[in-house]
Every structure is written in C-alpha cells, then in structure tokens.
mmCIF file of C-alpha atoms and ligand atoms in Angstrom:
data_model
loop_
_atom_site.group_PDB
_atom_site.id
_atom_site.type_symbol
_atom_site.label_atom_id
_atom_site.label_comp_id
_atom_site.label_asym_id
_atom_site.label_seq_id
_atom_site.Cartn_x
_atom_site.Cartn_y
_atom_site.Cartn_z
ATOM 1 C CA MET A 230 6.504 -10.535 9.892
ATOM 2 C CA THR A 231 5.902 -8.170 12.770
ATOM 3 C CA VAL A 232 3.699 -5.278 11.739
ATOM 4 C CA MET A 233 5.046 -1.865 12.714
ATOM 5 C CA VAL A 234 2.595 0.101 14.842
ATOM 6 C CA ILE A 235 2.438 3.841 15.239
ATOM 7 C CA GLU A 236 3.077 4.137 18.981
ATOM 8 C CA ARG A 237 6.235 1.993 18.875
ATOM 9 C CA ASP A 238 7.630 2.321 15.343
ATOM 10 C CA SER A 239 6.893 5.869 14.272
ATOM 11 C CA ALA A 240 10.491 6.435 13.058
ATOM 12 C CA ILE A 241 10.172 3.896 10.253
ATOM 13 C CA LEU A 242 6.501 4.579 9.551
ATOM 14 C CA ARG A 243 7.263 8.298 9.157
ATOM 15 C CA ALA A 244 10.368 7.885 6.960
ATOM 16 C CA MET A 245 10.522 8.392 3.189
ATOM 17 C CA SER A 246 11.062 4.999 1.539
ATOM 18 C CA ARG A 247 13.751 4.530 -1.108
ATOM 19 C CA GLU A 248 13.371 3.216 -4.653
ATOM 20 C CA LEU A 249 14.787 -0.152 -5.692
ATOM 21 C CA GLY A 250 17.527 -0.467 -8.286
ATOM 22 C CA ALA A 251 17.534 -2.935 -11.203
ATOM 23 C CA GLU A 252 19.553 -5.526 -9.304
ATOM 24 C CA GLU A 253 17.236 -5.385 -6.324
ATOM 25 C CA LEU A 254 14.165 -5.761 -8.549
ATOM 26 C CA ALA A 255 15.594 -8.993 -9.954
ATOM 27 C CA SER A 256 16.887 -10.359 -6.660
ATOM 28 C CA PRO A 257 15.587 -13.485 -4.912
ATOM 29 C CA GLU A 258 15.606 -11.457 -1.693
ATOM 30 C CA LEU A 259 12.870 -9.226 -3.108
ATOM 31 C CA ARG A 260 10.737 -12.266 -3.985
ATOM 32 C CA THR A 261 11.174 -13.526 -0.410
ATOM 33 C CA LEU A 262 10.182 -10.124 0.992
ATOM 34 C CA LEU A 263 7.057 -9.999 -1.199
ATOM 35 C CA ASP A 264 6.072 -13.500 -0.098
ATOM 36 C CA LYS A 265 6.436 -12.462 3.539
ATOM 37 C CA MET A 266 4.432 -9.267 2.992
ATOM 38 C CA LEU A 267 1.658 -11.231 1.270
ATOM 39 C CA TYR A 268 1.619 -13.762 4.101
ATOM 40 C CA THR A 269 1.463 -10.955 6.672
ATOM 41 C CA VAL A 270 -1.366 -8.953 5.057
ATOM 42 C CA GLN A 271 -3.465 -12.081 4.471
ATOM 43 C CA ASP A 272 -2.928 -13.475 7.979
ATOM 44 C CA PRO A 273 -6.379 -13.914 9.532
ATOM 45 C CA SER A 274 -5.227 -11.871 12.551
ATOM 46 C CA GLN A 275 -4.588 -8.911 10.223
ATOM 47 C CA ASP A 276 -7.058 -9.478 7.396
ATOM 48 C CA GLY A 277 -5.826 -6.433 5.490
ATOM 49 C CA VAL A 278 -6.478 -5.322 1.920
ATOM 50 C CA GLY A 279 -3.039 -3.791 1.410
ATOM 51 C CA ILE A 280 0.383 -3.429 2.982
ATOM 52 C CA ALA A 281 3.449 -1.291 2.375
ATOM 53 C CA ALA A 282 7.048 -2.353 3.037
ATOM 54 C CA PRO A 283 7.618 0.235 5.808
ATOM 55 C CA GLN A 284 4.856 -1.532 7.739
ATOM 56 C CA VAL A 285 7.116 -4.569 8.039
ATOM 57 C CA GLY A 286 10.164 -2.454 8.849
ATOM 58 C CA ILE A 287 11.586 -2.176 5.317
ATOM 59 C CA SER A 288 11.928 1.393 4.074
ATOM 60 C CA ARG A 289 11.597 0.650 0.358
ATOM 61 C CA ARG A 290 8.994 1.672 -2.243
ATOM 62 C CA ILE A 291 7.029 -1.588 -2.383
ATOM 63 C CA ILE A 292 3.337 -2.211 -1.762
ATOM 64 C CA CYS A 293 0.919 -5.144 -2.037
ATOM 65 C CA VAL A 294 -2.705 -4.383 -2.885
ATOM 66 C CA GLN A 295 -5.781 -6.572 -3.127
ATOM 67 C CA ARG A 296 -7.162 -6.009 -6.635
ATOM 68 C CA PHE A 297 -10.906 -5.933 -5.997
ATOM 69 C CA ASP A 298 -11.241 -4.759 -9.605
ATOM 70 C CA LYS A 299 -9.891 -8.061 -10.971
ATOM 71 C CA GLU A 300 -11.407 -11.522 -11.265
ATOM 72 C CA GLY A 301 -10.659 -13.539 -8.110
ATOM 73 C CA GLU A 302 -9.562 -10.379 -6.231
ATOM 74 C CA PRO A 303 -5.846 -11.319 -6.159
ATOM 75 C CA PHE A 304 -3.156 -9.590 -4.129
ATOM 76 C CA GLU A 305 -0.523 -8.007 -6.382
ATOM 77 C CA CYS A 306 2.806 -6.365 -5.542
ATOM 78 C CA TYR A 307 4.237 -3.164 -7.028
ATOM 79 C CA ALA A 308 7.747 -1.723 -6.819
ATOM 80 C CA ASN A 309 8.828 1.894 -7.310
ATOM 81 C CA ILE A 310 5.176 2.803 -7.598
ATOM 82 C CA ARG A 311 4.016 6.391 -8.088
ATOM 83 C CA ILE A 312 0.647 7.964 -8.505
ATOM 84 C CA ASP A 313 0.865 10.148 -11.626
ATOM 85 C CA THR A 314 -2.686 11.433 -11.830
ATOM 86 C CA LEU A 315 -5.577 11.861 -9.407
ATOM 87 C CA GLY A 316 -9.000 12.083 -10.988
ATOM 88 C CA GLY A 317 -12.596 11.023 -10.919
ATOM 89 C CA GLU A 318 -14.923 11.971 -8.117
ATOM 90 C CA LEU A 319 -13.808 12.747 -4.596
ATOM 91 C CA ARG A 320 -15.451 10.228 -2.281
ATOM 92 C CA GLN A 321 -15.372 9.840 1.481
ATOM 93 C CA GLY A 322 -15.040 6.306 2.854
ATOM 94 C CA PRO A 323 -13.928 4.394 5.962
ATOM 95 C CA GLU A 324 -10.310 3.277 6.272
ATOM 96 C CA GLY A 325 -8.239 1.384 8.789
ATOM 97 C CA CYS A 326 -4.571 0.490 8.888
ATOM 98 C CA LEU A 327 -2.622 -2.468 10.267
ATOM 99 C CA SER A 328 -0.187 0.067 11.737
ATOM 100 C CA VAL A 329 -2.898 2.049 13.533
ATOM 101 C CA PRO A 330 -4.678 -0.676 15.493
ATOM 102 C CA GLY A 331 -8.098 -0.086 17.032
ATOM 103 C CA LEU A 332 -8.983 2.994 14.985
ATOM 104 C CA ARG A 333 -10.852 3.744 11.791
ATOM 105 C CA GLY A 334 -11.409 7.003 10.009
ATOM 106 C CA LEU A 335 -13.314 8.651 7.195
ATOM 107 C CA VAL A 336 -10.981 9.741 4.420
ATOM 108 C CA THR A 337 -11.730 11.597 1.195
ATOM 109 C CA ARG A 338 -9.944 10.056 -1.796
ATOM 110 C CA HIS A 339 -10.022 10.200 -5.569
ATOM 111 C CA SER A 340 -11.993 7.501 -7.374
ATOM 112 C CA ARG A 341 -9.668 7.217 -10.393
ATOM 113 C CA ILE A 342 -5.858 7.308 -10.445
ATOM 114 C CA GLY A 343 -3.052 6.752 -12.895
ATOM 115 C CA ILE A 344 -0.162 4.705 -11.530
ATOM 116 C CA SER A 345 3.265 3.792 -12.840
ATOM 117 C CA TYR A 346 5.669 1.224 -11.437
ATOM 118 C CA ALA A 347 8.547 -1.084 -12.271
ATOM 119 C CA ASP A 348 7.785 -4.649 -13.295
ATOM 120 C CA ILE A 349 9.206 -7.336 -11.021
ATOM 121 C CA PRO A 350 11.700 -8.776 -11.913
ATOM 122 C CA SER A 351 12.379 -7.135 -15.293
ATOM 123 C CA GLY A 352 12.289 -3.546 -14.070
ATOM 124 C CA GLU A 353 10.390 -2.497 -17.202
ATOM 125 C CA PRO A 354 8.158 0.547 -16.708
ATOM 126 C CA ARG A 355 4.428 -0.146 -16.499
ATOM 127 C CA SER A 356 1.427 2.104 -16.088
ATOM 128 C CA GLU A 357 -2.320 1.734 -15.746
ATOM 129 C CA THR A 358 -5.491 3.418 -14.583
ATOM 130 C CA VAL A 359 -7.223 2.107 -11.466
ATOM 131 C CA GLU A 360 -10.739 2.964 -10.300
ATOM 132 C CA GLY A 361 -13.045 2.522 -7.338
ATOM 133 C CA PHE A 362 -12.167 0.980 -3.973
ATOM 134 C CA THR A 363 -8.929 -0.475 -5.375
ATOM 135 C CA ALA A 364 -7.811 3.056 -6.260
ATOM 136 C CA VAL A 365 -8.413 4.028 -2.616
ATOM 137 C CA ILE A 366 -6.183 1.174 -1.420
ATOM 138 C CA PHE A 367 -3.416 2.296 -3.797
ATOM 139 C CA GLN A 368 -3.643 5.860 -2.453
ATOM 140 C CA HIS A 369 -3.499 4.631 1.167
ATOM 141 C CA GLU A 370 -0.517 2.313 0.532
ATOM 142 C CA CYS A 371 1.433 4.841 -1.572
ATOM 143 C CA ASP A 372 1.055 7.384 1.252
ATOM 144 C CA HIS A 373 2.903 4.920 3.533
ATOM 145 C CA LEU A 374 5.943 5.191 1.227
ATOM 146 C CA ASP A 375 6.090 8.931 1.966
ATOM 147 C CA GLY A 376 5.625 8.460 5.709
ATOM 148 C CA ILE A 377 1.970 9.533 5.593
ATOM 149 C CA LEU A 378 -0.763 7.717 7.533
ATOM 150 C CA TYR A 379 -4.485 7.943 6.818
ATOM 151 C CA ILE A 380 -5.042 9.547 10.226
ATOM 152 C CA ASP A 381 -3.105 12.567 8.902
ATOM 153 C CA LYS A 382 -5.725 13.091 6.189
ATOM 154 C CA ALA A 383 -8.869 11.745 7.786
ATOM 155 C CA ASP A 384 -11.954 13.950 8.064
ATOM 156 C CA SER A 385 -12.672 12.111 11.337
ATOM 157 C CA VAL A 386 -11.123 9.248 13.297
ATOM 158 C CA TYR A 387 -13.057 6.926 15.619
ATOM 159 C CA THR A 388 -12.476 3.801 17.697
ATOM 160 C CA GLU A 389 -13.400 0.528 16.045
HETATM 161 NI NI1 LIG B 151 -2.029 1.440 6.214
#
C-alpha cells in the first residue's frame, strides 16, 4: 500500500480516525486490510516497527506494532485501541515515522502504559500493560489515530 506522507497527505494524517463496529471487526475486509498493513510496514523499503491505518489512507482506529517485548518479536494488530494509563519513567528516545520521511526526532515518552482494545474478530474487550520500547511504539501509533505526529511532540527534530 502507498504510505501517506506529510507534505502530500496531511488531510488524512491530521484527521481523527473512527472506531470500528462489531460487524467491521469480524469482516474479511478487515483481515485483508491488516494483511496489507503488515506487508507495508515490513517491506524492506520501509522497515518500520509500527504502522497506523491513517498512514495507508484509512481513517480507522487500527494499528500494527512490533512486539519487541515478546518472544520472536512478532507484529500484532489492534483495533479500537486506547491508552488508559501513562506511567513509569519519562524517557527521551529517537523516533522516525514512515509518513515523515528523512527526519528523526527525540521524543519524551512514558515507559509503562495501560492499553485496552477490541479483539479481532470477536470484538471482546482486552487490556494489558506494556513496558519499554514497545510502549513507545504504542504511544507513537496511537497518536496517529488522533492526527498527531511525533514531530508535534519532539524535543528536537533532525535530518537522518
Ligand atoms: Ni508514525
């Protein structure tokens, strides 16, 4: 899928994404979208650690995150995700974004978060606590769903 970039696609990247209903969560179209998002974020030309649906032009509350905190570091997808709690230490670290090519920035994020989301395809509510670098990826990707880019929050931005 074509990745939306800030200069060209700011309307969709800056929009608030909508939640998915029960039918959408169970639909084969959602599975196809997730497969395409996973293919896109793992493409060697992108080599990302996370992607949000608005980045492929779909204004829905879906993200895929590489779980560096799990065995085998799998990519996993989350629908209707929210961050409920922000905790742990505040840490500054480098971030980049597929939608902001050529730049990186230092961003201060929380090291422990509580998330909740809807299981795919059942729609059942799930929640968990995530720590470390994976928690940073979740914060970055969830911001995309509210039209926020890391460059909005960065302490400094620099060319790659
Ligand atoms: Ni991003």
